[in-house]
Amino acid sequence: MKKLIDNYQLSITNWRTAFVCLLFLFSSFSHLFAQDFKREYKKAKELYNEGNYSSAMDTFKSLMVYDRDNPYPEYACFYYALSAHRLGFSVVAREMFMQTKKIYEEWDQLDEVNYWLTKIYLEQREYFRAWQLAKEIKDSSIGRDLDALKKISISKVDDVETLKMLLEENPHDEIISFALAKAIGKQPMMPDAGLLDSLASEFNWNKNDFISSEVLRSVFKDRYRIALMLPFRTSTLDAGPGKKRSQFVLDIYQGMKLALDSLVGEGILLDLLAYDTDHDPEMIKKLLKEEELKGADIIVGPLFLEDAKPIQEFSELNKINLIGHPLSNNSDFIGQNPFSFLFQPSNATLGEKSAELLATKSSNKNCFVFFGENPKDSIMAWSFMRTAAKLGLKINYFEEVRTETSNDILGTLATPTEFDEWKNPKQFKLRLDSIGSVFVASDDPLIYTKVINSIENRGDSVTVVGQESWLEDNSVELSKFERVRVTLASPNFTSISGQPYTQFRKKYFQMHGVLPSSYAQKGYEFLMVLGHSLKAYGVYFQAGLMGVRIPGVLSSGYLMLPSHDNGLVPFISFKQGRLEPIYKP
């Protein structure tokens, strides 16, 4: 029995000895494991310093996992991102830096993280995010290094409008202001000369240091030459009294000729040089070889966008101002040519001004938007919605309407849910007075007629905003425009009861024996405004015209925007059967 007890006690002693040994070994292994973190980190840094960034990323990755004995996860994340950046994986680096900021928001090295993030944004030309992030850096020495990077990066930006917006978000920023001043000084006619003066004054700069030697100065002349490159289609003309194939072009031209006589009375002398493009690319190329065309002060035309490219190139090469289509809202006629303009508001401007109107006039800020498949409709709609969001309008619903889905408009706006005793709808799925307005960015009758009919069926206080082109179609009775309270953007609005229009119509009738068409009226107004612009500001009128209004004779006139289109957009509606302006800029 004693032997058994002794053996048991020996076993207990051996077990205790073994347990102590295991504890010692476990402690030793734990110590060795903790040492592995240090060794791995040292190895990773060596790989990074040797430029072996791919292997460094693999090694740093194993150190990024949280462990209470691992003192290196923040550093591993940081150097993992740096290694990715060195290898050109900017997206990977950016995301890892962002994760580092999010997870280790108390880390004392976040200024370094923000520095590299800002550097990446600068490299990717995301200047707005770069400047915003740079404001988080507190270390002044890092800030100074970053300023040098910002100067180098922003110096590559020549787009004045981008720099203007960047300065709006970062007022009085000297780096942005310097880049903006340089960009303004490179403009061919410096339409932003006033802004350059302001920047130079704020930072005590000499503005002449920014002005390029290639800047064009406007020239004033006794007579100005205006080349009309239009599809007159002279080969198809005959002496008969009927309408010609190119009648609308002829009407525009006749209106211009009448304006020519009116301008002479004001001491403004213009020569109209008519070139028939015949809507033929080969003819256009032939005309552009004419030496006398290089002596034009203004080119007007072509009327078709597919003919525009060679004329745009000619305009830019010879530094001749170009108004591609005096009746068009398509900014593609401007392109990237600094000498090209629209006489009409662009589709983007029409959308923007429509949003400004509703934001001011509508008490109910809820709005629906419908637009067609045409690219110009999309441009107008998105410009409207972008501006509307800034001004406090709420876009509850928007839809691109296709031909096969146009009938769905009635279902969206006017699906009845309750009826009165005579079976007339008295409530709808879209509840009465739940929205204040509908903006229709289209001149397609399939779309706007259905919107107008739907709002008429509802009978509530919804305002429909559309385009003046709706009046040229007979798809909607004019009386319905008044019943539904339709408002139309109408940059060409003319009061037919006013004295200017009465005199114009009388003169035109005396000259041609017929009343003027809308095309003749627009041609007349176009040349009157152009003539007044040339008299006031010379050949390169944009140098003084930017942001300055030229009054019209029949219309509101012209206000040149930085986008090189017209910023004056009146809005009209019917009142007691007559079109009247509800907003006249």
XYZ file of C-alpha atoms in Angstrom:
585
model
C 0.000 0.000 0.000
C 2.822 2.415 0.931
C 4.545 1.625 -2.357
C 1.368 2.430 -4.243
C 1.069 5.745 -2.369
C 4.748 6.544 -3.033
C 4.279 5.784 -6.724
C 1.184 8.024 -6.803
C 3.052 10.865 -5.093
C 5.930 10.411 -7.572
C 3.461 10.625 -10.432
C 1.989 13.811 -8.985
C 5.472 15.271 -8.618
C 6.397 14.309 -12.184
C 3.138 15.804 -13.499
C 3.772 19.053 -11.638
C 7.314 19.130 -12.983
C 6.012 18.493 -16.482
C 3.331 21.224 -16.114
C 5.956 23.729 -14.933
C 8.101 22.818 -17.917
C 5.118 23.282 -20.272
C 4.386 26.672 -18.762
C 8.015 27.658 -19.241
C 8.011 26.435 -22.809
C 4.707 28.231 -23.583
C 6.128 31.414 -22.071
C 9.247 30.992 -24.146
C 7.240 30.385 -27.340
C 5.065 33.413 -26.606
C 8.172 35.483 -26.162
C 9.576 34.105 -29.369
C 6.228 34.835 -31.159
C 6.293 38.433 -29.929
C 9.786 38.679 -31.290
C 8.481 37.444 -34.663
C 6.415 40.636 -35.087
C 9.513 42.708 -34.621
C 11.524 40.497 -36.958
C 8.805 40.521 -39.627
C 8.442 44.276 -39.438
C 12.187 44.759 -39.741
C 12.243 42.410 -42.724
C 9.353 44.284 -44.377
C 11.049 47.647 -43.903
C 14.268 46.298 -45.413
C 12.360 45.079 -48.454
C 10.682 48.475 -48.758
C 13.979 50.366 -48.437
C 15.546 48.107 -51.083
C 12.733 48.973 -53.467
C 11.296 45.438 -53.437
C 7.794 46.806 -52.987
C 5.849 43.747 -54.080
C 7.518 41.500 -51.475
C 7.251 44.288 -48.923
C 3.486 44.418 -49.475
C 3.206 40.673 -48.829
C 5.198 40.962 -45.609
C 3.425 44.094 -44.347
C 0.090 42.386 -45.023
C 0.791 39.717 -42.374
C 1.478 42.471 -39.840
C -1.803 44.326 -40.473
C -3.915 41.817 -38.505
C -4.765 42.928 -34.980
C -2.959 41.137 -32.156
C -2.414 42.512 -28.649
C 1.250 41.616 -28.907
C 1.621 43.284 -32.325
C 2.681 46.933 -32.015
C 2.907 47.462 -35.786
C -0.558 47.279 -37.485
C -0.838 51.044 -38.162
C 2.693 51.181 -39.572
C 2.108 48.027 -41.620
C -1.026 49.560 -43.163
C 0.828 52.787 -43.881
C 3.820 51.146 -45.567
C 1.575 48.686 -47.402
C -0.167 51.682 -48.944
C 3.150 53.400 -49.700
C 4.453 50.242 -51.392
C 1.300 50.039 -53.510
C 1.749 53.685 -54.492
C 5.400 53.064 -55.469
C 4.211 50.231 -57.728
C 1.658 52.512 -59.382
C -1.395 50.950 -57.711
C -2.865 54.323 -56.786
C -6.384 53.046 -56.152
C -5.128 50.339 -53.780
C -2.924 52.867 -51.991
C -5.756 55.381 -51.678
C -8.165 52.813 -50.241
C -5.600 51.559 -47.723
C -4.775 55.089 -46.570
C -8.502 55.743 -46.160
C -8.926 52.563 -44.122
C -5.946 53.525 -41.957
C -7.591 56.880 -41.197
C -10.873 55.193 -40.380
C -9.538 52.398 -38.158
C -6.711 54.261 -36.400
C -8.317 57.661 -36.065
C -6.255 58.475 -32.932
C -2.897 57.575 -34.516
C -0.352 60.355 -34.127
C 0.933 59.872 -37.689
C -2.321 60.797 -39.480
C -0.753 63.966 -40.896
C 1.554 61.709 -42.911
C -1.421 59.662 -44.086
C -3.262 62.810 -45.154
C -0.150 64.057 -46.952
C 0.053 60.951 -49.113
C -3.691 60.850 -49.686
C -3.602 64.463 -50.844
C -0.656 63.669 -53.108
C -2.612 60.824 -54.699
C -5.649 63.064 -55.278
C -3.411 65.664 -56.892
C -1.907 63.032 -59.173
C -5.421 61.932 -60.136
C -6.414 65.581 -60.755
C -9.096 65.452 -58.076
C -8.235 68.951 -56.960
C -11.365 69.649 -54.941
C -10.828 66.582 -52.718
C -7.104 67.252 -52.470
C -7.620 70.800 -51.170
C -10.300 69.670 -48.742
C -8.084 66.923 -47.310
C -5.034 69.176 -47.059
C -6.915 71.327 -44.549
C -6.786 68.419 -42.042
C -2.976 68.512 -41.853
C -1.799 70.235 -38.669
C 1.986 69.839 -39.001
C 3.221 73.062 -40.620
C 6.378 71.435 -42.022
C 4.280 68.815 -43.847
C 1.956 71.588 -44.993
C 4.876 73.476 -46.572
C 5.996 70.388 -48.487
C 2.442 69.841 -49.641
C 2.122 73.441 -50.830
C 5.008 72.802 -53.216
C 3.196 69.761 -54.607
C -0.044 71.706 -54.933
C 1.695 74.467 -56.892
C 3.231 71.998 -59.340
C -0.036 70.118 -59.804
C -2.396 73.088 -60.182
C -0.004 74.834 -62.600
C -1.012 72.232 -65.205
C -4.666 73.365 -65.099
C -5.570 75.899 -67.783
C -9.351 75.692 -67.514
C -10.484 79.007 -66.041
C -13.920 77.773 -65.012
C -12.487 74.836 -63.025
C -10.104 77.162 -61.206
C -12.909 79.627 -60.509
C -14.985 76.902 -58.857
C -11.969 75.715 -56.876
C -11.377 79.260 -55.628
C -15.050 79.572 -54.641
C -14.595 76.583 -52.324
C -11.230 77.866 -51.080
C -11.522 81.662 -51.032
C -8.318 83.729 -50.833
C -6.131 80.666 -51.501
C -2.934 82.100 -52.974
C -1.896 78.942 -54.847
C -5.254 78.634 -56.627
C -5.382 82.391 -57.237
C -1.945 82.330 -58.856
C -2.934 79.445 -61.163
C -6.179 81.218 -62.027
C -4.357 84.462 -62.848
C -2.014 82.566 -65.184
C -4.938 80.791 -66.874
C -6.765 84.093 -67.387
C -3.606 85.625 -68.880
C -3.482 82.823 -71.465
C -7.000 83.479 -72.741
C -6.926 84.780 -76.324
C -9.113 87.801 -75.515
C -8.971 87.745 -71.702
C -12.726 88.007 -71.048
C -11.919 87.648 -67.329
C -9.618 90.671 -67.227
C -11.622 92.156 -64.356
C -11.037 89.063 -62.234
C -7.316 89.232 -62.997
C -7.295 92.834 -61.746
C -8.994 91.723 -58.533
C -6.532 88.864 -57.919
C -3.518 91.064 -58.626
C -4.805 93.663 -56.196
C -5.480 91.121 -53.436
C -1.987 89.600 -53.534
C -0.096 92.714 -54.659
C 0.941 91.163 -57.966
C 1.784 92.933 -61.220
C -1.001 91.777 -63.528
C 1.187 92.300 -66.619
C 3.377 89.428 -65.403
C 0.455 87.077 -66.100
C -0.647 88.311 -69.517
C 0.596 86.248 -72.443
C 2.140 88.057 -75.388
C -0.360 86.193 -77.599
C -3.402 87.845 -76.028
C -5.492 89.466 -78.748
C -6.576 93.048 -78.373
C -9.915 94.056 -79.773
C -9.845 96.146 -82.941
C -12.355 98.849 -83.837
C -13.144 99.463 -87.518
C -15.210 101.778 -89.640
C -16.767 98.737 -91.375
C -16.975 95.131 -90.269
C -17.088 92.128 -92.606
C -19.503 89.340 -91.690
C -19.245 86.124 -93.700
C -22.470 84.108 -93.876
C -21.652 80.447 -94.533
C -25.210 79.181 -94.933
C -26.973 76.555 -97.073
C -28.769 78.933 -99.427
C -29.131 76.114 -101.991
C -28.926 78.604 -104.858
C -28.880 75.817 -107.421
C -32.444 74.909 -106.440
C -33.864 78.452 -106.444
C -36.346 79.601 -109.076
C -38.190 82.819 -109.751
C -41.592 81.422 -108.797
C -43.596 82.790 -105.851
C -43.760 79.490 -103.948
C -41.723 78.515 -100.907
C -38.165 77.482 -101.637
C -36.328 74.446 -100.361
C -34.118 76.698 -98.259
C -36.897 79.149 -97.348
C -36.026 79.425 -93.665
C -32.394 80.283 -94.543
C -33.579 82.920 -97.006
C -35.888 84.359 -94.328
C -32.995 84.618 -91.858
C -30.947 86.372 -94.541
C -33.757 88.798 -95.410
C -34.113 89.675 -91.731
C -30.374 90.337 -91.527
C -30.496 92.583 -94.609
C -33.253 94.661 -93.010
C -31.102 94.988 -89.863
C -28.235 96.113 -92.099
C -30.283 99.126 -93.217
C -31.363 99.920 -89.644
C -27.766 99.822 -88.384
C -26.609 102.250 -91.084
C -28.925 104.803 -89.520
C -27.018 104.353 -86.256
C -23.647 104.787 -87.933
C -22.803 101.070 -87.768
C -21.536 99.820 -91.120
C -21.497 96.090 -91.864
C -20.766 94.155 -95.042
C -22.633 90.844 -95.417
C -20.690 88.348 -97.538
C -22.954 85.428 -98.463
C -21.337 82.034 -99.177
C -23.549 79.123 -100.180
C -22.339 75.970 -98.408
C -25.136 73.957 -100.069
C -24.921 71.635 -97.011
C -22.051 69.970 -98.900
C -18.736 69.093 -97.153
C -16.770 69.430 -100.391
C -18.232 72.862 -101.074
C -17.332 73.970 -97.540
C -13.722 72.839 -98.005
C -13.586 74.772 -101.288
C -14.991 77.937 -99.692
C -12.502 77.778 -96.826
C -9.683 78.050 -99.354
C -10.960 81.456 -100.421
C -8.376 84.030 -99.359
C -10.990 86.741 -98.763
C -12.628 84.610 -96.065
C -9.542 85.142 -93.888
C -10.372 88.843 -93.881
C -13.778 88.303 -92.264
C -14.338 89.741 -88.791
C -17.181 87.341 -87.974
C -18.274 84.051 -89.514
C -21.901 82.975 -89.166
C -22.663 79.331 -89.915
C -23.026 76.565 -90.737
C -26.595 75.691 -89.795
C -25.881 71.953 -89.610
C -23.652 70.501 -86.911
C -22.190 67.856 -89.229
C -20.738 70.695 -91.337
C -19.210 72.525 -88.376
C -15.814 70.883 -87.819
C -13.815 72.374 -90.741
C -15.299 75.831 -90.122
C -14.452 75.554 -86.425
C -10.870 74.674 -87.300
C -10.673 77.575 -89.762
C -12.050 79.968 -87.153
C -9.550 78.916 -84.491
C -6.566 78.841 -86.854
C -7.278 82.315 -88.202
C -8.590 83.739 -84.907
C -11.944 84.738 -86.383
C -15.006 84.853 -84.141
C -17.639 82.312 -85.118
C -21.367 82.062 -84.390
C -22.202 78.651 -85.753
C -25.974 78.763 -85.804
C -27.792 81.909 -84.641
C -30.919 79.929 -83.731
C -29.345 76.880 -82.060
C -29.136 75.948 -78.364
C -26.599 73.179 -79.032
C -23.272 73.886 -77.314
C -21.592 71.417 -79.684
C -21.469 74.369 -82.082
C -18.992 75.927 -79.630
C -16.804 72.886 -79.062
C -13.362 73.725 -77.688
C -12.938 76.768 -79.924
C -12.330 79.931 -77.814
C -13.545 82.049 -80.758
C -16.916 80.298 -81.032
C -20.237 81.388 -79.486
C -23.952 80.684 -79.329
C -26.351 83.569 -79.830
C -29.056 81.555 -78.048
C -28.884 80.144 -74.502
C -27.439 76.632 -74.499
C -29.594 73.698 -73.423
C -27.674 73.615 -70.136
C -28.433 77.303 -69.537
C -32.142 76.772 -70.308
C -32.248 74.026 -67.669
C -30.380 76.151 -65.139
C -32.590 79.219 -65.645
C -35.755 77.103 -65.437
C -34.662 75.782 -62.055
C -33.907 79.319 -60.856
C -37.383 80.439 -61.906
C -39.179 77.626 -60.071
C -37.017 78.035 -56.978
C -38.119 81.684 -56.841
C -41.746 81.466 -57.968
C -42.964 78.103 -56.634
C -44.025 77.745 -52.992
C -44.330 73.954 -53.321
C -40.746 72.785 -53.889
C -41.627 69.233 -55.007
C -40.910 68.710 -58.695
C -41.160 66.017 -61.386
C -38.867 65.973 -64.451
C -39.486 64.346 -67.830
C -37.019 64.368 -70.727
C -36.614 62.622 -74.066
C -33.961 60.354 -75.560
C -32.289 63.185 -77.455
C -28.888 64.128 -75.905
C -29.922 67.801 -75.745
C -32.882 66.804 -73.572
C -30.596 64.972 -71.160
C -28.238 67.964 -70.949
C -31.130 70.310 -70.172
C -32.699 67.942 -67.629
C -29.505 67.264 -65.699
C -28.599 70.954 -65.658
C -32.072 71.656 -64.264
C -31.806 68.995 -61.567
C -28.282 69.995 -60.544
C -29.315 73.636 -60.145
C -32.620 72.702 -58.512
C -30.832 70.703 -55.808
C -28.609 73.687 -55.000
C -31.607 76.029 -54.741
C -33.793 73.871 -52.508
C -36.125 72.269 -55.051
C -36.809 68.598 -54.415
C -36.799 66.288 -57.428
C -39.299 63.627 -56.389
C -39.264 61.798 -59.722
C -37.445 61.978 -63.047
C -37.755 59.849 -66.168
C -36.250 59.557 -69.614
C -39.281 59.015 -71.815
C -38.978 56.819 -74.894
C -41.522 56.643 -77.696
C -42.860 53.314 -76.466
C -43.157 54.533 -72.867
C -44.689 57.971 -73.499
C -48.176 56.691 -72.615
C -46.919 55.906 -69.113
C -46.793 59.641 -68.340
C -50.559 59.697 -67.839
C -50.275 56.736 -65.457
C -47.530 58.459 -63.464
C -49.244 61.826 -63.133
C -52.963 61.160 -63.386
C -53.983 57.654 -62.300
C -57.303 58.268 -60.471
C -58.046 56.529 -57.161
C -61.358 58.214 -56.206
C -64.339 59.433 -58.246
C -67.266 61.719 -57.624
C -70.897 60.825 -58.299
C -70.499 61.781 -61.971
C -67.495 59.458 -62.363
C -65.054 62.357 -62.529
C -61.717 61.729 -60.763
C -61.355 63.637 -57.508
C -58.180 62.024 -56.162
C -55.133 60.444 -57.771
C -52.344 58.011 -56.978
C -50.097 61.074 -57.035
C -52.171 63.067 -54.591
C -53.574 66.462 -55.516
C -51.239 69.391 -54.780
C -48.507 66.988 -53.640
C -46.111 68.480 -56.190
C -45.663 72.066 -57.266
C -44.180 71.737 -60.744
C -43.264 69.536 -63.684
C -40.247 70.414 -65.822
C -40.290 69.004 -69.352
C -36.885 69.052 -71.037
C -38.039 68.208 -74.544
C -39.699 69.651 -77.622
C -41.137 66.251 -78.556
C -44.964 66.534 -78.766
C -45.289 62.900 -77.671
C -43.912 63.962 -74.294
C -45.140 67.471 -73.573
C -48.707 66.917 -74.841
C -49.127 63.990 -72.462
C -47.753 65.989 -69.552
C -50.125 68.892 -70.298
C -53.128 66.576 -70.698
C -52.266 64.796 -67.456
C -52.037 68.039 -65.483
C -55.301 69.236 -67.027
C -56.993 66.003 -65.892
C -55.702 66.541 -62.376
C -57.061 70.075 -62.155
C -54.746 71.046 -59.289
C -52.118 73.797 -58.962
C -49.158 72.127 -60.692
C -47.052 74.417 -62.908
C -45.663 72.975 -66.151
C -42.410 74.525 -67.419
C -41.351 73.916 -71.016
C -39.855 75.546 -74.109
C -41.045 78.239 -76.538
C -40.760 75.744 -79.413
C -44.019 74.165 -78.164
C -45.871 77.147 -79.620
C -44.632 76.343 -83.129
C -46.486 73.029 -83.143
C -50.246 72.563 -83.359
C -50.309 69.548 -81.059
C -51.804 71.574 -78.176
C -54.602 74.120 -78.393
C -53.351 77.523 -77.297
C -56.248 77.848 -74.853
C -54.996 74.757 -73.039
C -51.638 76.443 -72.338
C -53.539 79.033 -70.335
C -55.874 76.593 -68.561
C -52.966 74.452 -67.395
C -50.773 77.464 -66.501
C -47.926 76.373 -68.776
C -44.782 78.492 -68.455
C -42.314 78.574 -71.342
C -38.641 79.518 -71.472
C -38.614 82.009 -74.333
C -35.255 83.658 -75.124
C -36.715 84.950 -78.415
C -39.889 86.432 -76.950
C -41.076 89.616 -78.649
C -44.128 91.617 -77.669
C -46.107 91.876 -80.903
C -47.985 94.882 -79.554
C -44.811 96.851 -78.825
C -43.601 99.666 -81.042
C -40.245 98.000 -81.973
C -42.003 94.971 -83.436
C -44.634 97.112 -85.185
C -41.915 99.171 -86.857
C -39.940 96.064 -87.830
C -42.995 94.415 -89.378
C -43.901 97.586 -91.276
C -40.377 97.978 -92.697
C -40.211 94.318 -93.683
C -43.577 94.462 -95.446
C -42.547 97.595 -97.338
C -39.356 95.905 -98.512
C -40.682 92.424 -99.375
C -44.456 92.748 -99.725
C -45.104 89.985 -97.167
C -45.220 89.834 -93.390
C -42.036 88.554 -91.730
C -41.748 84.964 -90.594
C -40.319 84.070 -87.194
C -37.028 83.240 -88.958
C -36.862 86.703 -90.531
C -37.562 88.231 -87.123
C -34.773 86.219 -85.498
C -32.324 87.040 -88.287
C -33.087 90.740 -87.846
C -32.621 90.633 -84.076
C -29.427 88.614 -84.356
C -27.699 91.112 -86.614
C -28.950 94.113 -84.635
C -27.425 92.732 -81.419
C -24.233 91.693 -83.224
C -23.887 95.152 -84.764
C -24.289 96.857 -81.395
C -21.715 94.472 -79.878
C -19.178 95.306 -82.596
C -19.735 99.031 -82.159
C -19.281 98.842 -78.373
C -16.406 96.344 -78.135
C -14.836 95.875 -81.578
C -13.891 92.728 -83.504
C -13.116 90.674 -80.411
C -16.221 91.843 -78.596
C -15.936 89.082 -75.997
C -13.064 90.986 -74.339
C -15.552 93.532 -73.009
C -18.876 91.769 -73.403
C -18.428 89.040 -70.773
C -21.073 89.630 -68.110
C -22.274 92.829 -69.818
C -25.750 93.025 -71.282
C -26.314 94.214 -74.854
C -29.988 95.303 -75.053
C -32.053 93.786 -77.818
C -34.409 95.585 -80.184
C -37.134 92.924 -80.253
C -35.875 90.544 -77.532
C -34.221 90.862 -74.121
C -30.833 91.044 -75.777
C -27.587 89.239 -75.051
C -25.599 88.536 -71.901
C -22.472 86.546 -72.597
C -21.791 83.782 -70.096
C -18.390 82.158 -69.480
C -19.855 79.182 -71.360
C -20.019 81.457 -74.466
C -23.807 81.427 -74.751
C -26.642 83.815 -73.875
C -27.614 84.105 -70.214
C -30.855 86.065 -70.789
C -33.888 83.764 -70.614
C -37.353 85.361 -70.261
C -40.309 83.147 -69.289
C -43.789 83.627 -70.707
C -47.326 82.352 -70.226
C -50.799 83.066 -71.587
C -52.987 85.590 -69.792
C -56.427 86.277 -71.225
C -55.349 84.826 -74.527
C -52.134 86.868 -74.847
C -48.559 85.810 -74.292
C -46.977 87.901 -71.575
C -43.642 87.700 -69.767
C -43.841 86.464 -66.182
C -40.106 86.973 -65.795
C -38.080 89.315 -67.993
C -34.350 89.537 -67.222
